[in-house]
PDB file of C-alpha atoms and ligand atoms in Angstrom:
ATOM      1  CA  MET S   1     116.247  78.496 103.444  1.00  0.00           C
ATOM      2  CA  TRP S   2     117.070  81.500 101.240  1.00  0.00           C
ATOM      3  CA  ARG S   3     119.357  82.940 103.943  1.00  0.00           C
ATOM      4  CA  ASN S   4     122.335  81.181 102.418  1.00  0.00           C
ATOM      5  CA  PHE S   5     121.560  82.335  98.935  1.00  0.00           C
ATOM      6  CA  PRO S   6     124.210  85.013  98.339  1.00  0.00           C
ATOM      7  CA  LEU S   7     121.979  87.269  96.241  1.00  0.00           C
ATOM      8  CA  PHE S   8     119.351  87.508  98.934  1.00  0.00           C
ATOM      9  CA  PRO S   9     119.813  90.307 101.468  1.00  0.00           C
ATOM     10  CA  ASP S  10     119.948  89.799 105.211  1.00  0.00           C
ATOM     11  CA  THR S  11     116.676  90.150 107.095  1.00  0.00           C
ATOM     12  CA  ALA S  12     116.633  92.250 110.240  1.00  0.00           C
ATOM     13  CA  SER S  13     113.069  93.314 110.987  1.00  0.00           C
ATOM     14  CA  ASP S  14     109.576  91.866 111.285  1.00  0.00           C
ATOM     15  CA  LEU S  15     108.420  94.011 108.450  1.00  0.00           C
ATOM     16  CA  ALA S  16     111.254  92.705 106.267  1.00  0.00           C
ATOM     17  CA  ARG S  17     110.039  89.165 106.930  1.00  0.00           C
ATOM     18  CA  GLU S  18     106.521  90.215 105.981  1.00  0.00           C
ATOM     19  CA  VAL S  19     107.793  91.707 102.719  1.00  0.00           C
ATOM     20  CA  ASP S  20     109.633  88.437 102.048  1.00  0.00           C
ATOM     21  CA  ALA S  21     106.557  86.325 102.774  1.00  0.00           C
ATOM     22  CA  LEU S  22     104.545  88.431 100.352  1.00  0.00           C
ATOM     23  CA  TYR S  23     107.321  88.247  97.767  1.00  0.00           C
ATOM     24  CA  PHE S  24     107.644  84.477  97.991  1.00  0.00           C
ATOM     25  CA  PHE S  25     103.881  84.013  97.927  1.00  0.00           C
ATOM     26  CA  ALA S  26     103.638  86.091  94.728  1.00  0.00           C
ATOM     27  CA  LEU S  27     106.595  84.208  93.287  1.00  0.00           C
ATOM     28  CA  GLY S  28     104.994  80.872  94.202  1.00  0.00           C
ATOM     29  CA  VAL S  29     101.630  81.779  92.641  1.00  0.00           C
ATOM     30  CA  THR S  30     103.380  82.995  89.498  1.00  0.00           C
ATOM     31  CA  ALA S  31     105.530  79.875  89.235  1.00  0.00           C
ATOM     32  CA  PHE S  32     102.569  77.571  89.874  1.00  0.00           C
ATOM     33  CA  PHE S  33     100.379  79.095  87.187  1.00  0.00           C
ATOM     34  CA  SER S  34     103.220  79.512  84.693  1.00  0.00           C
ATOM     35  CA  LEU S  35     104.032  75.814  85.007  1.00  0.00           C
ATOM     36  CA  LEU S  36     100.361  74.816  84.965  1.00  0.00           C
ATOM     37  CA  ILE S  37      99.645  76.800  81.802  1.00  0.00           C
ATOM     38  CA  ALA S  38     102.845  75.759  80.018  1.00  0.00           C
ATOM     39  CA  GLY S  39     102.154  72.121  80.932  1.00  0.00           C
ATOM     40  CA  LEU S  40      98.550  72.340  79.724  1.00  0.00           C
ATOM     41  CA  ILE S  41      99.586  73.940  76.427  1.00  0.00           C
ATOM     42  CA  PHE S  42     102.006  71.108  75.880  1.00  0.00           C
ATOM     43  CA  TYR S  43      99.635  68.348  76.988  1.00  0.00           C
ATOM     44  CA  LEU S  44      96.558  69.647  75.121  1.00  0.00           C
ATOM     45  CA  GLY S  45      98.606  70.325  71.992  1.00  0.00           C
ATOM     46  CA  LEU S  46      99.702  66.735  72.013  1.00  0.00           C
ATOM     47  CA  ARG S  47      96.337  65.250  73.001  1.00  0.00           C
ATOM     48  CA  TYR S  48      94.308  67.160  70.405  1.00  0.00           C
ATOM     49  CA  ARG S  49      96.834  67.339  67.601  1.00  0.00           C
ATOM     50  CA  ARG S  50      95.668  66.817  64.025  1.00  0.00           C
ATOM     51  CA  ARG S  51      96.157  63.152  63.259  1.00  0.00           C
ATOM     52  CA  SER S  52      95.462  63.105  59.501  1.00  0.00           C
ATOM     53  CA  PRO S  53      95.830  65.883  56.884  1.00  0.00           C
ATOM     54  CA  ASP S  54      92.061  66.114  56.197  1.00  0.00           C
ATOM     55  CA  GLU S  55      90.897  66.128  59.831  1.00  0.00           C
ATOM     56  CA  VAL S  56      88.702  69.127  60.633  1.00  0.00           C
ATOM     57  CA  GLY S  57      88.014  70.460  64.137  1.00  0.00           C
ATOM     58  CA  ARG S  58      84.542  70.195  65.684  1.00  0.00           C
ATOM     59  CA  PRO S  59      82.873  73.369  66.962  1.00  0.00           C
ATOM     60  CA  GLU S  60      82.884  73.508  70.811  1.00  0.00           C
ATOM     61  CA  ARG S  61      80.299  75.134  73.048  1.00  0.00           C
ATOM     62  CA  PRO S  62      82.000  77.039  75.857  1.00  0.00           C
ATOM     63  CA  ALA S  63      81.548  75.349  79.206  1.00  0.00           C
ATOM     64  CA  MET S  64      79.961  77.923  81.504  1.00  0.00           C
ATOM     65  CA  ALA S  65      81.184  76.302  84.727  1.00  0.00           C
ATOM     66  CA  LEU S  66      84.768  76.304  83.503  1.00  0.00           C
ATOM     67  CA  GLU S  67      84.543  79.957  82.435  1.00  0.00           C
ATOM     68  CA  ILE S  68      83.281  80.965  85.868  1.00  0.00           C
ATOM     69  CA  VAL S  69      85.941  78.975  87.704  1.00  0.00           C
ATOM     70  CA  TRP S  70      88.864  80.377  85.764  1.00  0.00           C
ATOM     71  CA  SER S  71      87.572  83.895  86.209  1.00  0.00           C
ATOM     72  CA  LEU S  72      86.819  83.630  89.919  1.00  0.00           C
ATOM     73  CA  VAL S  73      89.960  81.783  91.026  1.00  0.00           C
ATOM     74  CA  PRO S  74      92.371  84.432  89.660  1.00  0.00           C
ATOM     75  CA  LEU S  75      90.099  87.183  91.015  1.00  0.00           C
ATOM     76  CA  VAL S  76      90.246  85.746  94.521  1.00  0.00           C
ATOM     77  CA  ILE S  77      94.017  85.229  94.348  1.00  0.00           C
ATOM     78  CA  THR S  78      94.776  88.709  93.002  1.00  0.00           C
ATOM     79  CA  MET S  79      92.442  90.392  95.507  1.00  0.00           C
ATOM     80  CA  PHE S  80      94.153  88.463  98.291  1.00  0.00           C
ATOM     81  CA  LEU S  81      97.547  89.651  97.006  1.00  0.00           C
ATOM     82  CA  PHE S  82      96.235  93.211  96.692  1.00  0.00           C
ATOM     83  CA  VAL S  83      94.869  93.406 100.232  1.00  0.00           C
ATOM     84  CA  TRP S  84      97.958  91.766 101.717  1.00  0.00           C
ATOM     85  CA  GLY S  85     100.282  93.986  99.647  1.00  0.00           C
ATOM     86  CA  ALA S  86      98.377  97.148 100.584  1.00  0.00           C
ATOM     87  CA  ARG S  87      98.626  96.281 104.296  1.00  0.00           C
ATOM     88  CA  VAL S  88     102.379  95.732 104.082  1.00  0.00           C
ATOM     89  CA  PHE S  89     102.740  98.905 102.024  1.00  0.00           C
ATOM     90  CA  PHE S  90     100.831 100.959 104.597  1.00  0.00           C
ATOM     91  CA  SER S  91     102.934  99.620 107.469  1.00  0.00           C
ATOM     92  CA  LEU S  92     106.102 100.413 105.526  1.00  0.00           C
ATOM     93  CA  SER S  93     105.090 103.899 104.496  1.00  0.00           C
ATOM     94  CA  ARG S  94     103.527 105.167 107.733  1.00  0.00           C
ATOM     95  CA  PRO S  95     106.075 105.777 110.474  1.00  0.00           C
ATOM     96  CA  PRO S  96     104.549 105.052 113.906  1.00  0.00           C
ATOM     97  CA  ALA S  97     103.851 108.152 115.995  1.00  0.00           C
ATOM     98  CA  ASP S  98     106.176 107.014 118.773  1.00  0.00           C
ATOM     99  CA  ALA S  99     109.174 106.514 116.462  1.00  0.00           C
ATOM    100  CA  THR S 100     112.443 108.234 117.347  1.00  0.00           C
ATOM    101  CA  GLU S 101     113.403 110.738 114.716  1.00  0.00           C
ATOM    102  CA  TYR S 102     116.829 110.800 113.064  1.00  0.00           C
ATOM    103  CA  TYR S 103     117.725 113.344 110.405  1.00  0.00           C
ATOM    104  CA  VAL S 104     119.449 112.464 107.145  1.00  0.00           C
ATOM    105  CA  VAL S 105     121.035 114.768 104.602  1.00  0.00           C
ATOM    106  CA  GLY S 106     122.195 113.268 101.306  1.00  0.00           C
ATOM    107  CA  LYS S 107     124.720 115.019  99.103  1.00  0.00           C
ATOM    108  CA  GLN S 108     127.046 114.103  96.268  1.00  0.00           C
ATOM    109  CA  TRP S 109     128.347 111.661  97.469  1.00  0.00           C
ATOM    110  CA  MET S 110     127.764 110.954 101.097  1.00  0.00           C
ATOM    111  CA  TRP S 111     125.120 110.419 103.743  1.00  0.00           C
ATOM    112  CA  LYS S 112     125.030 112.627 106.813  1.00  0.00           C
ATOM    113  CA  PHE S 113     123.091 111.485 109.859  1.00  0.00           C
ATOM    114  CA  GLN S 114     122.057 113.440 112.933  1.00  0.00           C
ATOM    115  CA  HIS S 115     120.918 111.569 116.014  1.00  0.00           C
ATOM    116  CA  PRO S 116     118.194 112.915 118.299  1.00  0.00           C
ATOM    117  CA  GLU S 117     120.768 112.693 121.079  1.00  0.00           C
ATOM    118  CA  GLY S 118     123.018 115.029 119.113  1.00  0.00           C
ATOM    119  CA  VAL S 119     125.690 112.803 117.601  1.00  0.00           C
ATOM    120  CA  ARG S 120     126.445 113.274 113.917  1.00  0.00           C
ATOM    121  CA  GLU S 121     127.841 110.642 111.590  1.00  0.00           C
ATOM    122  CA  ILE S 122     128.816 110.284 107.959  1.00  0.00           C
ATOM    123  CA  ASN S 123     127.971 107.176 105.918  1.00  0.00           C
ATOM    124  CA  THR S 124     127.400 105.085 109.037  1.00  0.00           C
ATOM    125  CA  LEU S 125     124.238 105.071 111.074  1.00  0.00           C
ATOM    126  CA  HIS S 126     124.215 103.490 114.517  1.00  0.00           C
ATOM    127  CA  VAL S 127     120.827 102.547 115.929  1.00  0.00           C
ATOM    128  CA  PRO S 128     119.650 100.410 118.848  1.00  0.00           C
ATOM    129  CA  VAL S 129     117.800  97.124 118.435  1.00  0.00           C
ATOM    130  CA  GLY S 130     114.057  97.235 119.011  1.00  0.00           C
ATOM    131  CA  ARG S 131     113.559 100.965 118.747  1.00  0.00           C
ATOM    132  CA  ARG S 132     111.213 102.304 116.103  1.00  0.00           C
ATOM    133  CA  ILE S 133     113.319 104.621 114.011  1.00  0.00           C
ATOM    134  CA  LYS S 134     112.059 107.277 111.684  1.00  0.00           C
ATOM    135  CA  LEU S 135     114.424 108.916 109.231  1.00  0.00           C
ATOM    136  CA  THR S 136     113.498 112.405 108.068  1.00  0.00           C
ATOM    137  CA  MET S 137     115.557 113.020 104.974  1.00  0.00           C
ATOM    138  CA  THR S 138     116.506 115.740 102.570  1.00  0.00           C
ATOM    139  CA  SER S 139     119.151 116.397  99.927  1.00  0.00           C
ATOM    140  CA  GLU S 140     121.643 119.193  99.528  1.00  0.00           C
ATOM    141  CA  ASP S 141     121.885 118.856  95.754  1.00  0.00           C
ATOM    142  CA  VAL S 142     120.255 116.239  93.538  1.00  0.00           C
ATOM    143  CA  LEU S 143     117.874 113.303  93.932  1.00  0.00           C
ATOM    144  CA  HIS S 144     119.173 110.448  96.028  1.00  0.00           C
ATOM    145  CA  SER S 145     117.399 107.464  97.522  1.00  0.00           C
ATOM    146  CA  LEU S 146     118.166 105.800 100.816  1.00  0.00           C
ATOM    147  CA  TYR S 147     117.912 102.040 100.598  1.00  0.00           C
ATOM    148  CA  LEU S 148     118.177  99.645 103.534  1.00  0.00           C
ATOM    149  CA  PRO S 149     117.914  96.155 102.028  1.00  0.00           C
ATOM    150  CA  ALA S 150     117.965  94.377 105.401  1.00  0.00           C
ATOM    151  CA  MET S 151     114.883  96.393 106.403  1.00  0.00           C
ATOM    152  CA  ARG S 152     113.296  96.047 102.943  1.00  0.00           C
ATOM    153  CA  THR S 153     112.705  99.756 102.834  1.00  0.00           C
ATOM    154  CA  LYS S 154     113.733 102.605 100.585  1.00  0.00           C
ATOM    155  CA  ALA S 155     112.689 106.204 100.000  1.00  0.00           C
ATOM    156  CA  ASP S 156     113.692 108.964  97.636  1.00  0.00           C
ATOM    157  CA  VAL S 157     115.640 111.860  99.118  1.00  0.00           C
ATOM    158  CA  LEU S 158     114.744 115.146  97.455  1.00  0.00           C
ATOM    159  CA  PRO S 159     116.253 118.613  97.537  1.00  0.00           C
ATOM    160  CA  GLY S 160     113.886 121.151  99.073  1.00  0.00           C
ATOM    161  CA  ARG S 161     111.653 118.611 100.736  1.00  0.00           C
ATOM    162  CA  TYR S 162     111.603 116.212 103.668  1.00  0.00           C
ATOM    163  CA  THR S 163     110.716 112.589 103.054  1.00  0.00           C
ATOM    164  CA  THR S 164     110.565 109.846 105.651  1.00  0.00           C
ATOM    165  CA  LEU S 165     111.104 106.162 106.090  1.00  0.00           C
ATOM    166  CA  TRP S 166     111.058 103.985 109.182  1.00  0.00           C
ATOM    167  CA  PHE S 167     112.180 100.614 110.465  1.00  0.00           C
ATOM    168  CA  GLN S 168     112.616  98.638 113.650  1.00  0.00           C
ATOM    169  CA  ALA S 169     115.659  96.409 113.665  1.00  0.00           C
ATOM    170  CA  ASP S 170     115.193  93.221 115.659  1.00  0.00           C
ATOM    171  CA  LYS S 171     118.712  91.877 115.647  1.00  0.00           C
ATOM    172  CA  PRO S 172     122.140  93.439 116.025  1.00  0.00           C
ATOM    173  CA  GLY S 173     124.512  93.462 113.081  1.00  0.00           C
ATOM    174  CA  VAL S 174     126.101  95.495 110.348  1.00  0.00           C
ATOM    175  CA  PHE S 175     123.933  95.927 107.278  1.00  0.00           C
ATOM    176  CA  PRO S 176     124.567  97.716 103.996  1.00  0.00           C
ATOM    177  CA  LEU S 177     123.037 101.079 103.193  1.00  0.00           C
ATOM    178  CA  TYR S 178     122.869 102.321  99.623  1.00  0.00           C
ATOM    179  CA  CYS S 179     121.971 105.243  97.466  1.00  0.00           C
ATOM    180  CA  ALA S 180     119.459 103.757  95.047  1.00  0.00           C
ATOM    181  CA  GLU S 181     118.995 106.672  92.684  1.00  0.00           C
ATOM    182  CA  TYR S 182     121.601 107.531  90.069  1.00  0.00           C
ATOM    183  CA  CYS S 183     123.035 110.828  91.303  1.00  0.00           C
ATOM    184  CA  GLY S 184     126.215 111.426  89.326  1.00  0.00           C
ATOM    185  CA  ALA S 185     129.673 110.058  88.694  1.00  0.00           C
ATOM    186  CA  GLU S 186     130.219 108.513  92.118  1.00  0.00           C
ATOM    187  CA  HIS S 187     126.701 107.319  92.780  1.00  0.00           C
ATOM    188  CA  SER S 188     127.929 103.753  93.153  1.00  0.00           C
ATOM    189  CA  ARG S 189     130.265 104.849  95.945  1.00  0.00           C
ATOM    190  CA  MET S 190     127.510 106.548  97.912  1.00  0.00           C
ATOM    191  CA  ILE S 191     127.230 103.581 100.225  1.00  0.00           C
ATOM    192  CA  GLY S 192     127.391 103.134 103.948  1.00  0.00           C
ATOM    193  CA  ARG S 193     126.602 100.903 106.880  1.00  0.00           C
ATOM    194  CA  LEU S 194     123.687 100.536 109.208  1.00  0.00           C
ATOM    195  CA  VAL S 195     125.075  99.382 112.539  1.00  0.00           C
ATOM    196  CA  VAL S 196     122.439  97.891 114.808  1.00  0.00           C
ATOM    197  CA  LEU S 197     123.557  97.643 118.435  1.00  0.00           C
ATOM    198  CA  GLU S 198     122.084  96.188 121.613  1.00  0.00           C
ATOM    199  CA  PRO S 199     120.524  99.069 123.579  1.00  0.00           C
ATOM    200  CA  LYS S 200     123.267  99.087 126.220  1.00  0.00           C
ATOM    201  CA  ASP S 201     125.991  99.024 123.543  1.00  0.00           C
ATOM    202  CA  TYR S 202     124.218 101.882 121.816  1.00  0.00           C
ATOM    203  CA  GLU S 203     124.147 103.914 125.032  1.00  0.00           C
ATOM    204  CA  GLU S 204     127.847 103.226 125.425  1.00  0.00           C
ATOM    205  CA  TRP S 205     128.540 104.210 121.843  1.00  0.00           C
ATOM    206  CA  LEU S 206     126.546 107.412 122.303  1.00  0.00           C
ATOM    207  CA  ALA S 207     128.404 108.222 125.482  1.00  0.00           C
ATOM    208  CA  GLN S 208     131.690 107.943 123.614  1.00  0.00           C
ATOM    209  CA  GLY S 209     130.580 109.652 120.420  1.00  0.00           C
ATOM    210  CA  GLY S 210     128.426 112.294 122.040  1.00  0.00           C
ATOM    211  CA  ARG S 211     131.309 113.920 123.898  1.00  0.00           C
ATOM    212  CA  ALA S 212     133.063 115.329 120.877  1.00  0.00           C
ATOM    213  CA  VAL S 213     130.137 117.026 119.216  1.00  0.00           C
ATOM    214  CA  SER S 214     127.609 119.546 120.376  1.00  0.00           C
ATOM    215  CA  THR S 215     124.028 118.432 120.156  1.00  0.00           C
ATOM    216  CA  VAL S 216     121.952 119.205 117.122  1.00  0.00           C
ATOM    217  CA  LEU S 217     119.505 121.033 119.333  1.00  0.00           C
ATOM    218  CA  VAL S 218     122.163 123.277 120.833  1.00  0.00           C
ATOM    219  CA  SER S 219     123.485 124.011 117.321  1.00  0.00           C
ATOM    220  CA  GLY S 220     119.956 124.910 116.260  1.00  0.00           C
ATOM    221  CA  GLU S 221     119.521 127.253 119.181  1.00  0.00           C
ATOM    222  CA  GLN S 222     122.918 128.851 118.506  1.00  0.00           C
ATOM    223  CA  LEU S 223     122.014 129.387 114.870  1.00  0.00           C
ATOM    224  CA  PHE S 224     118.726 130.874 115.954  1.00  0.00           C
ATOM    225  CA  GLN S 225     120.653 133.466 117.975  1.00  0.00           C
ATOM    226  CA  GLU S 226     123.508 133.981 115.479  1.00  0.00           C
ATOM    227  CA  ARG S 227     121.227 134.540 112.528  1.00  0.00           C
ATOM    228  CA  SER S 228     119.217 137.048 114.548  1.00  0.00           C
ATOM    229  CA  CYS S 229     116.037 135.003 114.282  1.00  0.00           C
ATOM    230  CA  ALA S 230     115.514 135.705 117.970  1.00  0.00           C
ATOM    231  CA  THR S 231     115.281 139.459 117.375  1.00  0.00           C
ATOM    232  CA  CYS S 232     111.778 139.162 115.948  1.00  0.00           C
ATOM    233  CA  HIS S 233     110.685 135.627 116.843  1.00  0.00           C
ATOM    234  CA  ARG S 234     110.612 136.387 120.550  1.00  0.00           C
ATOM    235  CA  PRO S 235     107.811 135.417 122.844  1.00  0.00           C
ATOM    236  CA  ASP S 236     107.472 139.088 123.856  1.00  0.00           C
ATOM    237  CA  ALA S 237     107.778 140.544 120.350  1.00  0.00           C
ATOM    238  CA  ALA S 238     104.898 138.725 118.788  1.00  0.00           C
ATOM    239  CA  THR S 239     103.755 141.774 116.902  1.00  0.00           C
ATOM    240  CA  ARG S 240     106.699 141.667 114.500  1.00  0.00           C
ATOM    241  CA  ALA S 241     106.848 137.957 113.757  1.00  0.00           C
ATOM    242  CA  PRO S 242     104.693 134.921 114.453  1.00  0.00           C
ATOM    243  CA  LEU S 243     105.304 133.182 117.757  1.00  0.00           C
ATOM    244  CA  LEU S 244     107.203 129.952 117.155  1.00  0.00           C
ATOM    245  CA  HIS S 245     106.372 128.350 120.483  1.00  0.00           C
ATOM    246  CA  GLY S 246     103.711 125.738 120.018  1.00  0.00           C
ATOM    247  CA  LEU S 247     103.752 126.285 116.278  1.00  0.00           C
ATOM    248  CA  PHE S 248     104.910 122.909 115.058  1.00  0.00           C
ATOM    249  CA  GLY S 249     102.223 120.786 113.440  1.00  0.00           C
ATOM    250  CA  LYS S 250      99.574 123.507 113.671  1.00  0.00           C
ATOM    251  CA  ARG S 251      97.623 124.926 110.758  1.00  0.00           C
ATOM    252  CA  VAL S 252      98.396 128.584 110.045  1.00  0.00           C
ATOM    253  CA  GLU S 253      96.295 131.095 108.119  1.00  0.00           C
ATOM    254  CA  LEU S 254      98.134 132.626 105.179  1.00  0.00           C
ATOM    255  CA  ALA S 255      98.112 136.248 104.039  1.00  0.00           C
ATOM    256  CA  SER S 256      97.375 135.075 100.497  1.00  0.00           C
ATOM    257  CA  GLY S 257      94.277 133.246 101.768  1.00  0.00           C
ATOM    258  CA  GLY S 258      94.096 129.562 102.541  1.00  0.00           C
ATOM    259  CA  SER S 259      96.204 127.826 105.140  1.00  0.00           C
ATOM    260  CA  ALA S 260      99.201 125.555 105.558  1.00  0.00           C
ATOM    261  CA  VAL S 261     100.339 123.023 108.131  1.00  0.00           C
ATOM    262  CA  ALA S 262     103.544 124.114 109.887  1.00  0.00           C
ATOM    263  CA  ASP S 263     105.498 120.925 109.247  1.00  0.00           C
ATOM    264  CA  GLU S 264     109.211 120.490 108.543  1.00  0.00           C
ATOM    265  CA  THR S 265     108.891 121.394 104.886  1.00  0.00           C
ATOM    266  CA  TYR S 266     106.864 124.531 105.670  1.00  0.00           C
ATOM    267  CA  ILE S 267     109.385 125.724 108.265  1.00  0.00           C
ATOM    268  CA  ARG S 268     112.270 125.104 105.889  1.00  0.00           C
ATOM    269  CA  GLU S 269     110.530 127.009 103.098  1.00  0.00           C
ATOM    270  CA  SER S 270     109.638 129.874 105.410  1.00  0.00           C
ATOM    271  CA  ILE S 271     113.284 130.249 106.429  1.00  0.00           C
ATOM    272  CA  LEU S 272     114.548 130.194 102.852  1.00  0.00           C
ATOM    273  CA  ASN S 273     111.744 132.224 101.315  1.00  0.00           C
ATOM    274  CA  PRO S 274     109.532 133.822 103.970  1.00  0.00           C
ATOM    275  CA  ARG S 275     107.232 135.462 101.431  1.00  0.00           C
ATOM    276  CA  ALA S 276     106.211 132.171  99.813  1.00  0.00           C
ATOM    277  CA  LYS S 277     103.654 131.399 102.531  1.00  0.00           C
ATOM    278  CA  LEU S 278     103.408 134.520 104.655  1.00  0.00           C
ATOM    279  CA  VAL S 279     101.270 134.173 107.777  1.00  0.00           C
ATOM    280  CA  ALA S 280      98.184 136.395 107.776  1.00  0.00           C
ATOM    281  CA  GLY S 281      98.513 139.573 109.819  1.00  0.00           C
ATOM    282  CA  TYR S 282     102.292 140.023 109.395  1.00  0.00           C
ATOM    283  CA  ASP S 283     104.316 142.224 107.067  1.00  0.00           C
ATOM    284  CA  PRO S 284     106.854 140.573 104.751  1.00  0.00           C
ATOM    285  CA  VAL S 285     109.827 141.969 106.700  1.00  0.00           C
ATOM    286  CA  MET S 286     111.855 138.815 107.187  1.00  0.00           C
ATOM    287  CA  PRO S 287     114.918 138.485 104.958  1.00  0.00           C
ATOM    288  CA  ALA S 288     115.175 135.396 102.765  1.00  0.00           C
ATOM    289  CA  TYR S 289     117.872 132.946 103.855  1.00  0.00           C
ATOM    290  CA  GLN S 290     118.051 131.264 100.453  1.00  0.00           C
ATOM    291  CA  GLY S 291     121.681 130.312  99.786  1.00  0.00           C
ATOM    292  CA  GLN S 292     122.841 131.361 103.257  1.00  0.00           C
ATOM    293  CA  LEU S 293     122.263 128.138 105.181  1.00  0.00           C
ATOM    294  CA  SER S 294     123.442 124.607 104.484  1.00  0.00           C
ATOM    295  CA  GLU S 295     120.968 121.718 104.629  1.00  0.00           C
ATOM    296  CA  ASP S 296     122.612 120.662 107.893  1.00  0.00           C
ATOM    297  CA  GLU S 297     121.945 124.065 109.390  1.00  0.00           C
ATOM    298  CA  LEU S 298     118.384 124.040 108.095  1.00  0.00           C
ATOM    299  CA  VAL S 299     117.807 120.665 109.720  1.00  0.00           C
ATOM    300  CA  GLN S 300     119.203 122.056 112.989  1.00  0.00           C
ATOM    301  CA  LEU S 301     116.873 125.051 112.817  1.00  0.00           C
ATOM    302  CA  VAL S 302     113.905 122.844 112.000  1.00  0.00           C
ATOM    303  CA  ILE S 303     114.740 120.607 114.974  1.00  0.00           C
ATOM    304  CA  TYR S 304     115.000 123.705 117.150  1.00  0.00           C
ATOM    305  CA  VAL S 305     111.643 125.105 116.030  1.00  0.00           C
ATOM    306  CA  LYS S 306     110.147 121.670 116.528  1.00  0.00           C
ATOM    307  CA  SER S 307     111.566 121.531 120.035  1.00  0.00           C
ATOM    308  CA  LEU S 308     109.601 124.668 120.871  1.00  0.00           C
ATOM    309  CA  GLY S 309     106.799 122.197 120.981  1.00  0.00           C
ATOM    310  CA  ALA S 310     103.126 122.042 120.289  1.00  0.00           C
ATOM    311  CA  ALA S 311     102.096 123.655 123.552  1.00  0.00           C
ATOM    312  CA  ALA S 312     105.304 124.592 125.383  1.00  0.00           C
ATOM    313  CA  PRO S 313     105.256 127.824 127.379  1.00  0.00           C
ATOM    314  CA  ALA S 314     107.433 130.748 126.313  1.00  0.00           C
ATOM    315  CA  GLY S 315     111.118 130.376 126.992  1.00  0.00           C
ATOM    316  CA  SER S 316     111.267 126.597 126.946  1.00  0.00           C
ATOM    317  CA  THR S 317     114.047 125.336 124.711  1.00  0.00           C
ATOM    318  CA  SER S 318     114.253 121.645 125.420  1.00  0.00           C
ATOM    319  CA  PRO S 319     112.152 119.068 123.596  1.00  0.00           C
TER     320      PRO S 319
HETATM  321 CU1  CUA M 401     123.157 109.507  95.772  1.00  0.00          CU
HETATM  322 CU2  CUA M 401     123.051 107.917  94.011  1.00  0.00          CU
END
C-alpha cells in the first residue's frame, strides 16, 4: 500500500520488509495510544467538567486493578517491540558467514567498489539477486556513511578502520545509494546506484567488465612483490618476519604482552605502523608504510593476505 507513496523507499530484500513491518507496527501502536489518550483527555474533560462555580471535587481512591492493567499492558507491548527490534537489529548487523565479500573505499566525494571477482567500479555497485553480500568498508579521508535505503541498511565508513554491512537483494532493479554522513562541500553529490542483476546477467556483466581490469587479488600480489614485502614474509624466511600463510583470523601473541586477532584492521595497521602491535619473537625491522599506500592498495594487500588462507600450505596464492 505504501509502495506508491513517493517518500517511501523501494523495498528489495526480506530484511527490508522485516524492518518495515517493525516500523509500521511501532507507528501503529504509537498512533493508537496517541489517539486513545487524546480522545480520553477530551472526553473526560468534558464529562467531569465543573458545572457550577462552587463545585468541589471529591477525593478518589486509586483503583488497584486499573493501575495494574495500565502498567502491564505497556510493559508487554514495549517488551514485544524490544525483542522484535533486537532480533531485526542482530540480523542486520551480523553478516552471515557465507556472504560474498565486496570492498568499499569512500573518499571525498565518491564511492569505490572492488568485486571479489576483480572488477572495480566507481559510484555504481553491481550485484546479483539472491546472493548474500557483505561490504567491508573504509575511508580514505573523513567519515562517510554508506546508506542503501532499498535494503534498509546503513553503516558508517571510517578512516583507519574496516566496518561492514550486508544485504541480500531479492529482486532486480536500480536502487539509490547515498552517503549519509556530512563529509564536506559535495557530500550531497556523493551518491550512486546499486544495480541488482539476475545471476546470469551479472555473470555476463562481469565477463564484459572483468576483461579490462586486473583482479584485485593479482594487484595485491603484485604490490606484495613490488613493495618488497616478499623479501621477509617468505615461507622459507620465517625467522625475519611472521609467516603470513594461515594467519588470517588467528590470534597472535604480541611483543608488548597480550594478543590481537589478525583481522583486516590489524593487517592494515601492521602494514602502516608495524611497531604498533609487534608480534612476539620478532625485531621491529619492518619499515612503516604510513603515507605510502592508498586505501585501494591497502585493501588489495589485505585481500591478498586474506587469500593466504587460514590453513593454506606455503606458496598458495589463490583464495
Ligand atoms: Cu561522504 Cu557525505
